[in-house]
Amino acid sequence: MDVTIAPHEADGLYERYGKPLEKELDGKFVAISGDGRVIVDPDDVAVIEEAINSFGSGKFVFRRIGYSYVDKLR
């Protein structure tokens, strides 16, 4: 089944698969597929590239572990 993750599903996926990573991996980036597979790395671009190659474009949730937002201020 080839399904894009809807925005209302993103928080649930993070709560289930990303939140448990907060203690050990806080501040790193995570991509979570609809079936719970995760990719974690400190490099946001590396996570996105690997997630697109592994899960497909639009088929994953992208977050910074422990944060409620992803944007960086420079």
PDB file of N, CA and C in Angstrom:
ATOM      1  N   MET A   1       0.840  -1.175   0.000  1.00  0.00           N
ATOM      2  CA  MET A   1       0.000   0.000   0.000  1.00  0.00           C
ATOM      3  C   MET A   1       0.887   1.241   0.000  1.00  0.00           C
ATOM      4  N   ASP A   2       0.658   2.138  -0.912  1.00  0.00           N
ATOM      5  CA  ASP A   2       1.496   3.315  -1.105  1.00  0.00           C
ATOM      6  C   ASP A   2       0.749   4.550  -0.617  1.00  0.00           C
ATOM      7  N   VAL A   3       0.907   4.878   0.668  1.00  0.00           N
ATOM      8  CA  VAL A   3       0.119   5.942   1.280  1.00  0.00           C
ATOM      9  C   VAL A   3       1.032   7.035   1.828  1.00  0.00           C
ATOM     10  N   THR A   4       0.662   8.286   1.556  1.00  0.00           N
ATOM     11  CA  THR A   4       1.358   9.427   2.129  1.00  0.00           C
ATOM     12  C   THR A   4       0.845   9.643   3.545  1.00  0.00           C
ATOM     13  N   ILE A   5       1.735  10.020   4.450  1.00  0.00           N
ATOM     14  CA  ILE A   5       1.341  10.254   5.842  1.00  0.00           C
ATOM     15  C   ILE A   5       0.620  11.593   5.935  1.00  0.00           C
ATOM     16  N   ALA A   6      -0.587  11.558   6.468  1.00  0.00           N
ATOM     17  CA  ALA A   6      -1.392  12.768   6.636  1.00  0.00           C
ATOM     18  C   ALA A   6      -0.861  13.570   7.821  1.00  0.00           C
ATOM     19  N   PRO A   7      -0.999  14.901   7.756  1.00  0.00           N
ATOM     20  CA  PRO A   7      -0.511  15.741   8.858  1.00  0.00           C
ATOM     21  C   PRO A   7      -1.060  15.355  10.230  1.00  0.00           C
ATOM     22  N   HIS A   8      -2.316  14.938  10.301  1.00  0.00           N
ATOM     23  CA  HIS A   8      -2.900  14.578  11.600  1.00  0.00           C
ATOM     24  C   HIS A   8      -2.327  13.281  12.161  1.00  0.00           C
ATOM     25  N   GLU A   9      -1.634  12.496  11.344  1.00  0.00           N
ATOM     26  CA  GLU A   9      -1.004  11.258  11.803  1.00  0.00           C
ATOM     27  C   GLU A   9       0.411  11.494  12.336  1.00  0.00           C
ATOM     28  N   ALA A  10       1.018  12.609  11.975  1.00  0.00           N
ATOM     29  CA  ALA A  10       2.421  12.876  12.305  1.00  0.00           C
ATOM     30  C   ALA A  10       2.675  12.896  13.808  1.00  0.00           C
ATOM     31  N   ASP A  11       1.822  13.585  14.563  1.00  0.00           N
ATOM     32  CA  ASP A  11       2.030  13.666  16.009  1.00  0.00           C
ATOM     33  C   ASP A  11       1.946  12.292  16.662  1.00  0.00           C
ATOM     34  N   GLY A  12       1.010  11.488  16.216  1.00  0.00           N
ATOM     35  CA  GLY A  12       0.861  10.142  16.770  1.00  0.00           C
ATOM     36  C   GLY A  12       2.074   9.269  16.505  1.00  0.00           C
ATOM     37  N   LEU A  13       2.616   9.358  15.295  1.00  0.00           N
ATOM     38  CA  LEU A  13       3.812   8.581  14.970  1.00  0.00           C
ATOM     39  C   LEU A  13       5.000   9.031  15.807  1.00  0.00           C
ATOM     40  N   TYR A  14       5.129  10.360  15.998  1.00  0.00           N
ATOM     41  CA  TYR A  14       6.238  10.843  16.821  1.00  0.00           C
ATOM     42  C   TYR A  14       6.060  10.374  18.270  1.00  0.00           C
ATOM     43  N   GLU A  15       4.849  10.476  18.801  1.00  0.00           N
ATOM     44  CA  GLU A  15       4.598  10.045  20.184  1.00  0.00           C
ATOM     45  C   GLU A  15       4.957   8.576  20.379  1.00  0.00           C
ATOM     46  N   ARG A  16       4.605   7.761  19.408  1.00  0.00           N
ATOM     47  CA  ARG A  16       4.828   6.313  19.538  1.00  0.00           C
ATOM     48  C   ARG A  16       6.275   5.905  19.308  1.00  0.00           C
ATOM     49  N   TYR A  17       6.918   6.468  18.287  1.00  0.00           N
ATOM     50  CA  TYR A  17       8.256   6.001  17.909  1.00  0.00           C
ATOM     51  C   TYR A  17       9.391   6.992  18.189  1.00  0.00           C
ATOM     52  N   GLY A  18       9.090   8.281  18.236  1.00  0.00           N
ATOM     53  CA  GLY A  18      10.131   9.281  18.448  1.00  0.00           C
ATOM     54  C   GLY A  18      10.337   9.647  19.904  1.00  0.00           C
ATOM     55  N   LYS A  19       9.258   9.786  20.630  1.00  0.00           N
ATOM     56  CA  LYS A  19       9.339  10.200  22.039  1.00  0.00           C
ATOM     57  C   LYS A  19      10.230   9.275  22.874  1.00  0.00           C
ATOM     58  N   PRO A  20      10.165   7.942  22.677  1.00  0.00           N
ATOM     59  CA  PRO A  20      11.039   7.063  23.461  1.00  0.00           C
ATOM     60  C   PRO A  20      12.540   7.308  23.200  1.00  0.00           C
ATOM     61  N   LEU A  21      12.877   7.991  22.121  1.00  0.00           N
ATOM     62  CA  LEU A  21      14.280   8.263  21.798  1.00  0.00           C
ATOM     63  C   LEU A  21      14.813   9.525  22.481  1.00  0.00           C
ATOM     64  N   GLU A  22      13.925  10.319  23.076  1.00  0.00           N
ATOM     65  CA  GLU A  22      14.315  11.625  23.603  1.00  0.00           C
ATOM     66  C   GLU A  22      15.419  11.569  24.648  1.00  0.00           C
ATOM     67  N   LYS A  23      15.400  10.599  25.517  1.00  0.00           N
ATOM     68  CA  LYS A  23      16.391  10.530  26.590  1.00  0.00           C
ATOM     69  C   LYS A  23      17.816  10.369  26.050  1.00  0.00           C
ATOM     70  N   GLU A  24      17.990   9.525  25.050  1.00  0.00           N
ATOM     71  CA  GLU A  24      19.323   9.217  24.536  1.00  0.00           C
ATOM     72  C   GLU A  24      19.722  10.052  23.316  1.00  0.00           C
ATOM     73  N   LEU A  25      18.758  10.526  22.538  1.00  0.00           N
ATOM     74  CA  LEU A  25      19.082  11.146  21.254  1.00  0.00           C
ATOM     75  C   LEU A  25      18.537  12.560  21.103  1.00  0.00           C
ATOM     76  N   ASP A  26      18.277  13.241  22.207  1.00  0.00           N
ATOM     77  CA  ASP A  26      17.715  14.583  22.195  1.00  0.00           C
ATOM     78  C   ASP A  26      18.523  15.522  21.299  1.00  0.00           C
ATOM     79  N   GLY A  27      17.829  16.235  20.428  1.00  0.00           N
ATOM     80  CA  GLY A  27      18.468  17.201  19.545  1.00  0.00           C
ATOM     81  C   GLY A  27      18.830  16.660  18.179  1.00  0.00           C
ATOM     82  N   LYS A  28      18.869  15.342  18.019  1.00  0.00           N
ATOM     83  CA  LYS A  28      19.159  14.761  16.707  1.00  0.00           C
ATOM     84  C   LYS A  28      17.870  14.769  15.880  1.00  0.00           C
ATOM     85  N   PHE A  29      17.989  14.498  14.607  1.00  0.00           N
ATOM     86  CA  PHE A  29      16.850  14.489  13.702  1.00  0.00           C
ATOM     87  C   PHE A  29      16.397  13.058  13.457  1.00  0.00           C
ATOM     88  N   VAL A  30      15.085  12.900  13.281  1.00  0.00           N
ATOM     89  CA  VAL A  30      14.518  11.578  13.058  1.00  0.00           C
ATOM     90  C   VAL A  30      13.501  11.633  11.922  1.00  0.00           C
ATOM     91  N   ALA A  31      13.500  10.587  11.120  1.00  0.00           N
ATOM     92  CA  ALA A  31      12.458  10.350  10.122  1.00  0.00           C
ATOM     93  C   ALA A  31      11.779   9.060  10.548  1.00  0.00           C
ATOM     94  N   ILE A  32      10.445   9.077  10.582  1.00  0.00           N
ATOM     95  CA  ILE A  32       9.681   7.915  11.020  1.00  0.00           C
ATOM     96  C   ILE A  32       8.712   7.528   9.915  1.00  0.00           C
ATOM     97  N   SER A  33       8.810   6.289   9.457  1.00  0.00           N
ATOM     98  CA  SER A  33       7.900   5.803   8.419  1.00  0.00           C
ATOM     99  C   SER A  33       6.558   5.447   9.046  1.00  0.00           C
ATOM    100  N   GLY A  34       5.566   5.256   8.218  1.00  0.00           N
ATOM    101  CA  GLY A  34       4.235   4.908   8.689  1.00  0.00           C
ATOM    102  C   GLY A  34       4.176   3.596   9.448  1.00  0.00           C
ATOM    103  N   ASP A  35       5.146   2.696   9.188  1.00  0.00           N
ATOM    104  CA  ASP A  35       5.161   1.409   9.890  1.00  0.00           C
ATOM    105  C   ASP A  35       6.153   1.394  11.056  1.00  0.00           C
ATOM    106  N   GLY A  36       6.693   2.567  11.418  1.00  0.00           N
ATOM    107  CA  GLY A  36       7.528   2.671  12.610  1.00  0.00           C
ATOM    108  C   GLY A  36       9.024   2.544  12.415  1.00  0.00           C
ATOM    109  N   ARG A  37       9.481   2.395  11.190  1.00  0.00           N
ATOM    110  CA  ARG A  37      10.939   2.371  10.972  1.00  0.00           C
ATOM    111  C   ARG A  37      11.475   3.780  11.177  1.00  0.00           C
ATOM    112  N   VAL A  38      12.670   3.886  11.780  1.00  0.00           N
ATOM    113  CA  VAL A  38      13.240   5.201  12.060  1.00  0.00           C
ATOM    114  C   VAL A  38      14.646   5.332  11.493  1.00  0.00           C
ATOM    115  N   ILE A  39      14.977   6.554  11.138  1.00  0.00           N
ATOM    116  CA  ILE A  39      16.328   6.935  10.722  1.00  0.00           C
ATOM    117  C   ILE A  39      16.697   8.114  11.612  1.00  0.00           C
ATOM    118  N   VAL A  40      17.836   8.031  12.292  1.00  0.00           N
ATOM    119  CA  VAL A  40      18.275   9.081  13.207  1.00  0.00           C
ATOM    120  C   VAL A  40      19.691   9.501  12.846  1.00  0.00           C
ATOM    121  N   ASP A  41      19.928  10.816  12.859  1.00  0.00           N
ATOM    122  CA  ASP A  41      21.263  11.350  12.566  1.00  0.00           C
ATOM    123  C   ASP A  41      21.297  12.798  13.045  1.00  0.00           C
ATOM    124  N   PRO A  42      22.472  13.315  13.406  1.00  0.00           N
ATOM    125  CA  PRO A  42      22.556  14.727  13.771  1.00  0.00           C
ATOM    126  C   PRO A  42      22.459  15.660  12.561  1.00  0.00           C
ATOM    127  N   ASP A  43      22.616  15.116  11.362  1.00  0.00           N
ATOM    128  CA  ASP A  43      22.573  15.897  10.121  1.00  0.00           C
ATOM    129  C   ASP A  43      21.177  15.810   9.508  1.00  0.00           C
ATOM    130  N   ASP A  44      20.444  16.927   9.523  1.00  0.00           N
ATOM    131  CA  ASP A  44      19.073  16.935   9.017  1.00  0.00           C
ATOM    132  C   ASP A  44      18.970  16.549   7.550  1.00  0.00           C
ATOM    133  N   VAL A  45      19.894  17.016   6.743  1.00  0.00           N
ATOM    134  CA  VAL A  45      19.863  16.707   5.310  1.00  0.00           C
ATOM    135  C   VAL A  45      20.102  15.221   5.075  1.00  0.00           C
ATOM    136  N   ALA A  46      21.012  14.626   5.825  1.00  0.00           N
ATOM    137  CA  ALA A  46      21.288  13.191   5.683  1.00  0.00           C
ATOM    138  C   ALA A  46      20.048  12.362   6.022  1.00  0.00           C
ATOM    139  N   VAL A  47      19.330  12.765   7.058  1.00  0.00           N
ATOM    140  CA  VAL A  47      18.109  12.040   7.451  1.00  0.00           C
ATOM    141  C   VAL A  47      17.066  12.137   6.342  1.00  0.00           C
ATOM    142  N   ILE A  48      16.853  13.324   5.822  1.00  0.00           N
ATOM    143  CA  ILE A  48      15.848  13.502   4.774  1.00  0.00           C
ATOM    144  C   ILE A  48      16.209  12.713   3.522  1.00  0.00           C
ATOM    145  N   GLU A  49      17.470  12.787   3.099  1.00  0.00           N
ATOM    146  CA  GLU A  49      17.885  12.049   1.898  1.00  0.00           C
ATOM    147  C   GLU A  49      17.700  10.548   2.079  1.00  0.00           C
ATOM    148  N   GLU A  50      18.127  10.019   3.225  1.00  0.00           N
ATOM    149  CA  GLU A  50      17.983   8.586   3.462  1.00  0.00           C
ATOM    150  C   GLU A  50      16.515   8.182   3.567  1.00  0.00           C
ATOM    151  N   ALA A  51      15.699   9.027   4.197  1.00  0.00           N
ATOM    152  CA  ALA A  51      14.278   8.717   4.332  1.00  0.00           C
ATOM    153  C   ALA A  51      13.577   8.688   2.977  1.00  0.00           C
ATOM    154  N   ILE A  52      13.891   9.643   2.113  1.00  0.00           N
ATOM    155  CA  ILE A  52      13.292   9.647   0.772  1.00  0.00           C
ATOM    156  C   ILE A  52      13.692   8.396   0.011  1.00  0.00           C
ATOM    157  N   ASN A  53      14.972   8.028   0.108  1.00  0.00           N
ATOM    158  CA  ASN A  53      15.446   6.823  -0.586  1.00  0.00           C
ATOM    159  C   ASN A  53      14.856   5.542   0.004  1.00  0.00           C
ATOM    160  N   SER A  54      14.678   5.502   1.326  1.00  0.00           N
ATOM    161  CA  SER A  54      14.201   4.288   1.986  1.00  0.00           C
ATOM    162  C   SER A  54      12.680   4.178   2.044  1.00  0.00           C
ATOM    163  N   PHE A  55      12.001   5.303   2.324  1.00  0.00           N
ATOM    164  CA  PHE A  55      10.558   5.269   2.545  1.00  0.00           C
ATOM    165  C   PHE A  55       9.761   5.860   1.391  1.00  0.00           C
ATOM    166  N   GLY A  56      10.357   6.780   0.639  1.00  0.00           N
ATOM    167  CA  GLY A  56       9.655   7.481  -0.433  1.00  0.00           C
ATOM    168  C   GLY A  56       9.255   8.877   0.005  1.00  0.00           C
ATOM    169  N   SER A  57       9.188   9.780  -0.925  1.00  0.00           N
ATOM    170  CA  SER A  57       8.844  11.172  -0.643  1.00  0.00           C
ATOM    171  C   SER A  57       7.425  11.275  -0.074  1.00  0.00           C
ATOM    172  N   GLY A  58       7.276  11.986   1.048  1.00  0.00           N
ATOM    173  CA  GLY A  58       5.974  12.168   1.662  1.00  0.00           C
ATOM    174  C   GLY A  58       5.491  10.988   2.473  1.00  0.00           C
ATOM    175  N   LYS A  59       6.336   9.998   2.668  1.00  0.00           N
ATOM    176  CA  LYS A  59       5.944   8.770   3.356  1.00  0.00           C
ATOM    177  C   LYS A  59       6.604   8.638   4.724  1.00  0.00           C
ATOM    178  N   PHE A  60       6.962   9.781   5.322  1.00  0.00           N
ATOM    179  CA  PHE A  60       7.590   9.760   6.635  1.00  0.00           C
ATOM    180  C   PHE A  60       7.344  11.074   7.361  1.00  0.00           C
ATOM    181  N   VAL A  61       7.531  11.016   8.679  1.00  0.00           N
ATOM    182  CA  VAL A  61       7.443  12.186   9.537  1.00  0.00           C
ATOM    183  C   VAL A  61       8.879  12.607   9.834  1.00  0.00           C
ATOM    184  N   PHE A  62       9.170  13.895   9.751  1.00  0.00           N
ATOM    185  CA  PHE A  62      10.506  14.408  10.028  1.00  0.00           C
ATOM    186  C   PHE A  62      10.430  15.354  11.210  1.00  0.00           C
ATOM    187  N   ARG A  63      11.224  15.088  12.226  1.00  0.00           N
ATOM    188  CA  ARG A  63      11.236  15.928  13.422  1.00  0.00           C
ATOM    189  C   ARG A  63      12.637  16.002  14.009  1.00  0.00           C
ATOM    190  N   ARG A  64      12.820  16.990  14.865  1.00  0.00           N
ATOM    191  CA  ARG A  64      14.011  17.061  15.703  1.00  0.00           C
ATOM    192  C   ARG A  64      13.600  16.473  17.047  1.00  0.00           C
ATOM    193  N   ILE A  65      14.313  15.479  17.499  1.00  0.00           N
ATOM    194  CA  ILE A  65      13.946  14.755  18.712  1.00  0.00           C
ATOM    195  C   ILE A  65      13.975  15.691  19.920  1.00  0.00           C
ATOM    196  N   GLY A  66      12.865  15.714  20.642  1.00  0.00           N
ATOM    197  CA  GLY A  66      12.747  16.526  21.839  1.00  0.00           C
ATOM    198  C   GLY A  66      12.265  17.942  21.602  1.00  0.00           C
ATOM    199  N   TYR A  67      11.993  18.311  20.363  1.00  0.00           N
ATOM    200  CA  TYR A  67      11.549  19.661  20.030  1.00  0.00           C
ATOM    201  C   TYR A  67      10.178  19.610  19.376  1.00  0.00           C
ATOM    202  N   SER A  68       9.412  20.663  19.549  1.00  0.00           N
ATOM    203  CA  SER A  68       8.092  20.708  18.918  1.00  0.00           C
ATOM    204  C   SER A  68       8.148  21.430  17.575  1.00  0.00           C
ATOM    205  N   TYR A  69       9.350  21.773  17.127  1.00  0.00           N
ATOM    206  CA  TYR A  69       9.541  22.427  15.838  1.00  0.00           C
ATOM    207  C   TYR A  69      10.841  21.934  15.221  1.00  0.00           C
ATOM    208  N   VAL A  70      11.049  22.212  13.937  1.00  0.00           N
ATOM    209  CA  VAL A  70      12.235  21.737  13.239  1.00  0.00           C
ATOM    210  C   VAL A  70      13.124  22.900  12.782  1.00  0.00           C
ATOM    211  N   ASP A  71      12.563  24.061  12.551  1.00  0.00           N
ATOM    212  CA  ASP A  71      13.327  25.196  12.005  1.00  0.00           C
ATOM    213  C   ASP A  71      14.515  25.589  12.874  1.00  0.00           C
ATOM    214  N   LYS A  72      15.563  26.032  12.221  1.00  0.00           N
ATOM    215  CA  LYS A  72      16.740  26.548  12.914  1.00  0.00           C
ATOM    216  C   LYS A  72      16.802  28.061  12.720  1.00  0.00           C
ATOM    217  N   LEU A  73      17.176  28.777  13.750  1.00  0.00           N
ATOM    218  CA  LEU A  73      17.384  30.216  13.641  1.00  0.00           C
ATOM    219  C   LEU A  73      18.869  30.447  13.438  1.00  0.00           C
ATOM    220  N   ARG A  74      19.207  31.293  12.483  1.00  0.00           N
ATOM    221  CA  ARG A  74      20.629  31.574  12.221  1.00  0.00           C
ATOM    222  C   ARG A  74      20.863  33.046  12.239  1.00  0.00           C
TER     223      ARG A  74
END
